[in-house]
């Protein structure tokens, strides 16, 4: 329902799931709270987001409780990246940047880091900078993240950039030279991939 942009229905389902998971194990409840927090940020409910993400990450993040249910441990990188994304969704891009910085620090101390995480982080940081009005710095960072996404074959992260580019092209920033540079980069890379050139 979230992906179909039906936020009200998603909230209804997830709030019922929370009620049903209240007697389940910590990992199951934490996972439901994580999804519910995302949806609160989608609808701009900052108070409910903060309360719910704190509850969810307390259950999942540092005790390893999430491993059996979600097949992986919920890492500090993910916690901070989620908070950064939520701040952008709530219209507070400058508040997103400290969380993204913390996410980067957690990568520097992690035992193993997937290249996709680096791409995701740079793209998120660049979007926050653009949303805050710093188009030059933002597009520089988004471009770096996009190239990393291409290198690690992360189509999802590449598509995030393409979707954000469409948003920029429909904004007052559309005539900015850096927006045109990003469009040229994205177009070239997708053409190279479609032609089988890596």
mmCIF file of N, CA and C in Angstrom, residues 13-65:
data_model
loop_
_atom_site.group_PDB
_atom_site.id
_atom_site.type_symbol
_atom_site.label_atom_id
_atom_site.label_comp_id
_atom_site.label_asym_id
_atom_site.label_seq_id
_atom_site.Cartn_x
_atom_site.Cartn_y
_atom_site.Cartn_z
ATOM 1 N N UNK A 13 -3.310 -0.910 8.104
ATOM 2 C CA UNK A 13 -2.786 -2.280 8.173
ATOM 3 C C UNK A 13 -1.664 -2.390 9.199
ATOM 4 N N UNK A 14 -0.742 -1.433 9.168
ATOM 5 C CA UNK A 14 0.423 -1.522 10.044
ATOM 6 C C UNK A 14 0.069 -1.281 11.508
ATOM 7 N N UNK A 15 -0.889 -0.419 11.761
ATOM 8 C CA UNK A 15 -1.317 -0.221 13.147
ATOM 9 C C UNK A 15 -1.997 -1.472 13.687
ATOM 10 N N UNK A 16 -2.775 -2.157 12.821
ATOM 11 C CA UNK A 16 -3.372 -3.442 13.239
ATOM 12 C C UNK A 16 -2.291 -4.484 13.464
ATOM 13 N N UNK A 17 -1.281 -4.483 12.561
ATOM 14 C CA UNK A 17 -0.173 -5.437 12.722
ATOM 15 C C UNK A 17 0.570 -5.190 14.024
ATOM 16 N N UNK A 18 0.752 -3.924 14.385
ATOM 17 C CA UNK A 18 1.411 -3.600 15.655
ATOM 18 C C UNK A 18 0.620 -4.163 16.825
ATOM 19 N N UNK A 19 -0.704 -3.975 16.795
ATOM 20 C CA UNK A 19 -1.544 -4.501 17.880
ATOM 21 C C UNK A 19 -1.443 -6.018 17.969
ATOM 22 N N UNK A 20 -1.381 -6.679 16.814
ATOM 23 C CA UNK A 20 -1.313 -8.140 16.799
ATOM 24 C C UNK A 20 0.071 -8.654 17.201
ATOM 25 N N UNK A 21 1.112 -7.831 16.950
ATOM 26 C CA UNK A 21 2.486 -8.268 17.243
ATOM 27 C C UNK A 21 2.924 -7.937 18.665
ATOM 28 N N UNK A 22 2.049 -7.311 19.425
ATOM 29 C CA UNK A 22 2.428 -6.842 20.749
ATOM 30 C C UNK A 22 2.850 -8.006 21.659
ATOM 31 N N UNK A 23 2.298 -9.187 21.408
ATOM 32 C CA UNK A 23 2.660 -10.359 22.213
ATOM 33 C C UNK A 23 3.636 -11.275 21.477
ATOM 34 N N UNK A 24 4.091 -10.856 20.318
ATOM 35 C CA UNK A 24 5.060 -11.648 19.549
ATOM 36 C C UNK A 24 6.468 -11.402 20.100
ATOM 37 N N UNK A 25 7.462 -12.037 19.484
ATOM 38 C CA UNK A 25 8.825 -11.806 19.960
ATOM 39 C C UNK A 25 9.294 -10.410 19.581
ATOM 40 N N UNK A 26 10.376 -9.976 20.196
ATOM 41 C CA UNK A 26 10.873 -8.605 20.019
ATOM 42 C C UNK A 26 11.192 -8.293 18.570
ATOM 43 N N UNK A 27 11.762 -9.268 17.855
ATOM 44 C CA UNK A 27 12.164 -9.015 16.475
ATOM 45 C C UNK A 27 10.960 -8.753 15.578
ATOM 46 N N UNK A 28 9.897 -9.550 15.752
ATOM 47 C CA UNK A 28 8.699 -9.365 14.923
ATOM 48 C C UNK A 28 8.079 -8.003 15.183
ATOM 49 N N UNK A 29 7.954 -7.630 16.459
ATOM 50 C CA UNK A 29 7.383 -6.335 16.787
ATOM 51 C C UNK A 29 8.272 -5.202 16.280
ATOM 52 N N UNK A 30 9.576 -5.349 16.427
ATOM 53 C CA UNK A 30 10.502 -4.316 15.950
ATOM 54 C C UNK A 30 10.399 -4.100 14.459
ATOM 55 N N UNK A 31 10.244 -5.185 13.709
ATOM 56 C CA UNK A 31 10.130 -5.084 12.253
ATOM 57 C C UNK A 31 8.850 -4.345 11.857
ATOM 58 N N UNK A 32 7.738 -4.660 12.536
ATOM 59 C CA UNK A 32 6.476 -3.969 12.258
ATOM 60 C C UNK A 32 6.603 -2.479 12.599
ATOM 61 N N UNK A 33 7.242 -2.171 13.721
ATOM 62 C CA UNK A 33 7.419 -0.776 14.121
ATOM 63 C C UNK A 33 8.266 -0.010 13.113
ATOM 64 N N UNK A 34 9.282 -0.682 12.561
ATOM 65 C CA UNK A 34 10.128 -0.048 11.552
ATOM 66 C C UNK A 34 9.284 0.363 10.338
ATOM 67 N N UNK A 35 8.452 -0.545 9.838
ATOM 68 C CA UNK A 35 7.607 -0.245 8.675
ATOM 69 C C UNK A 35 6.570 0.828 9.005
ATOM 70 N N UNK A 36 6.034 0.771 10.229
ATOM 71 C CA UNK A 36 5.054 1.771 10.645
ATOM 72 C C UNK A 36 5.703 3.156 10.712
ATOM 73 N N UNK A 37 6.944 3.219 11.220
ATOM 74 C CA UNK A 37 7.651 4.501 11.291
ATOM 75 C C UNK A 37 7.857 5.087 9.896
ATOM 76 N N UNK A 38 8.250 4.248 8.932
ATOM 77 C CA UNK A 38 8.400 4.737 7.558
ATOM 78 C C UNK A 38 7.114 5.411 7.086
ATOM 79 N N UNK A 39 5.987 4.772 7.397
ATOM 80 C CA UNK A 39 4.710 5.273 6.898
ATOM 81 C C UNK A 39 4.324 6.563 7.597
ATOM 82 N N UNK A 40 4.636 6.686 8.887
ATOM 83 C CA UNK A 40 4.390 7.957 9.573
ATOM 84 C C UNK A 40 5.206 9.084 8.924
ATOM 85 N N UNK A 41 6.442 8.779 8.526
ATOM 86 C CA UNK A 41 7.226 9.836 7.865
ATOM 87 C C UNK A 41 6.629 10.172 6.503
ATOM 88 N N UNK A 42 6.093 9.169 5.805
ATOM 89 C CA UNK A 42 5.450 9.414 4.509
ATOM 90 C C UNK A 42 4.308 10.421 4.620
ATOM 91 N N UNK A 43 3.560 10.353 5.733
ATOM 92 C CA UNK A 43 2.389 11.224 5.883
ATOM 93 C C UNK A 43 2.719 12.500 6.659
ATOM 94 N N UNK A 44 4.010 12.686 7.021
ATOM 95 C CA UNK A 44 4.430 13.926 7.668
ATOM 96 C C UNK A 44 4.160 14.003 9.157
ATOM 97 N N UNK A 45 3.955 12.847 9.800
ATOM 98 C CA UNK A 45 3.696 12.822 11.250
ATOM 99 C C UNK A 45 5.021 12.611 11.983
ATOM 100 N N UNK A 46 5.711 13.731 12.243
ATOM 101 C CA UNK A 46 7.063 13.657 12.821
ATOM 102 C C UNK A 46 7.060 13.072 14.226
ATOM 103 N N UNK A 47 6.083 13.425 15.036
ATOM 104 C CA UNK A 47 6.034 12.941 16.422
ATOM 105 C C UNK A 47 5.875 11.425 16.458
ATOM 106 N N UNK A 48 4.917 10.921 15.680
ATOM 107 C CA UNK A 48 4.700 9.463 15.650
ATOM 108 C C UNK A 48 5.902 8.745 15.044
ATOM 109 N N UNK A 49 6.536 9.360 14.030
ATOM 110 C CA UNK A 49 7.738 8.747 13.455
ATOM 111 C C UNK A 49 8.814 8.573 14.517
ATOM 112 N N UNK A 50 9.118 9.650 15.243
ATOM 113 C CA UNK A 50 10.188 9.597 16.242
ATOM 114 C C UNK A 50 9.897 8.549 17.313
ATOM 115 N N UNK A 51 8.653 8.545 17.809
ATOM 116 C CA UNK A 51 8.293 7.579 18.845
ATOM 117 C C UNK A 51 8.432 6.140 18.327
ATOM 118 N N UNK A 52 7.926 5.911 17.128
ATOM 119 C CA UNK A 52 7.869 4.547 16.598
ATOM 120 C C UNK A 52 9.235 4.050 16.156
ATOM 121 N N UNK A 53 10.026 4.914 15.499
ATOM 122 C CA UNK A 53 11.351 4.457 15.059
ATOM 123 C C UNK A 53 12.240 4.185 16.264
ATOM 124 N N UNK A 54 12.084 4.973 17.329
ATOM 125 C CA UNK A 54 12.875 4.726 18.540
ATOM 126 C C UNK A 54 12.517 3.381 19.157
ATOM 127 N N UNK A 55 11.218 3.092 19.245
ATOM 128 C CA UNK A 55 10.793 1.800 19.782
ATOM 129 C C UNK A 55 11.320 0.654 18.910
ATOM 130 N N UNK A 56 11.158 0.818 17.597
ATOM 131 C CA UNK A 56 11.557 -0.252 16.685
ATOM 132 C C UNK A 56 13.048 -0.501 16.691
ATOM 133 N N UNK A 57 13.832 0.554 16.659
ATOM 134 C CA UNK A 57 15.284 0.351 16.610
ATOM 135 C C UNK A 57 15.833 -0.120 17.951
ATOM 136 N N UNK A 58 15.166 0.258 19.047
ATOM 137 C CA UNK A 58 15.565 -0.293 20.346
ATOM 138 C C UNK A 58 15.433 -1.813 20.331
ATOM 139 N N UNK A 59 14.394 -2.296 19.675
ATOM 140 C CA UNK A 59 14.165 -3.739 19.628
ATOM 141 C C UNK A 59 15.103 -4.439 18.639
ATOM 142 N N UNK A 60 15.420 -3.792 17.530
ATOM 143 C CA UNK A 60 16.161 -4.458 16.455
ATOM 144 C C UNK A 60 17.648 -4.136 16.370
ATOM 145 N N UNK A 61 18.022 -2.920 16.713
ATOM 146 C CA UNK A 61 19.307 -2.421 16.247
ATOM 147 C C UNK A 61 20.526 -3.053 16.868
ATOM 148 N N UNK A 62 20.623 -3.059 18.157
ATOM 149 C CA UNK A 62 21.914 -3.363 18.749
ATOM 150 C C UNK A 62 21.965 -4.695 19.483
ATOM 151 N N UNK A 63 20.822 -5.332 19.684
ATOM 152 C CA UNK A 63 20.833 -6.595 20.415
ATOM 153 C C UNK A 63 20.864 -7.799 19.492
ATOM 154 N N UNK A 64 20.767 -7.567 18.186
ATOM 155 C CA UNK A 64 20.750 -8.686 17.248
ATOM 156 C C UNK A 64 19.431 -9.419 17.234
ATOM 157 N N UNK A 65 18.391 -8.828 17.853
ATOM 158 C CA UNK A 65 17.095 -9.486 17.946
ATOM 159 C C UNK A 65 16.471 -9.740 16.572
#
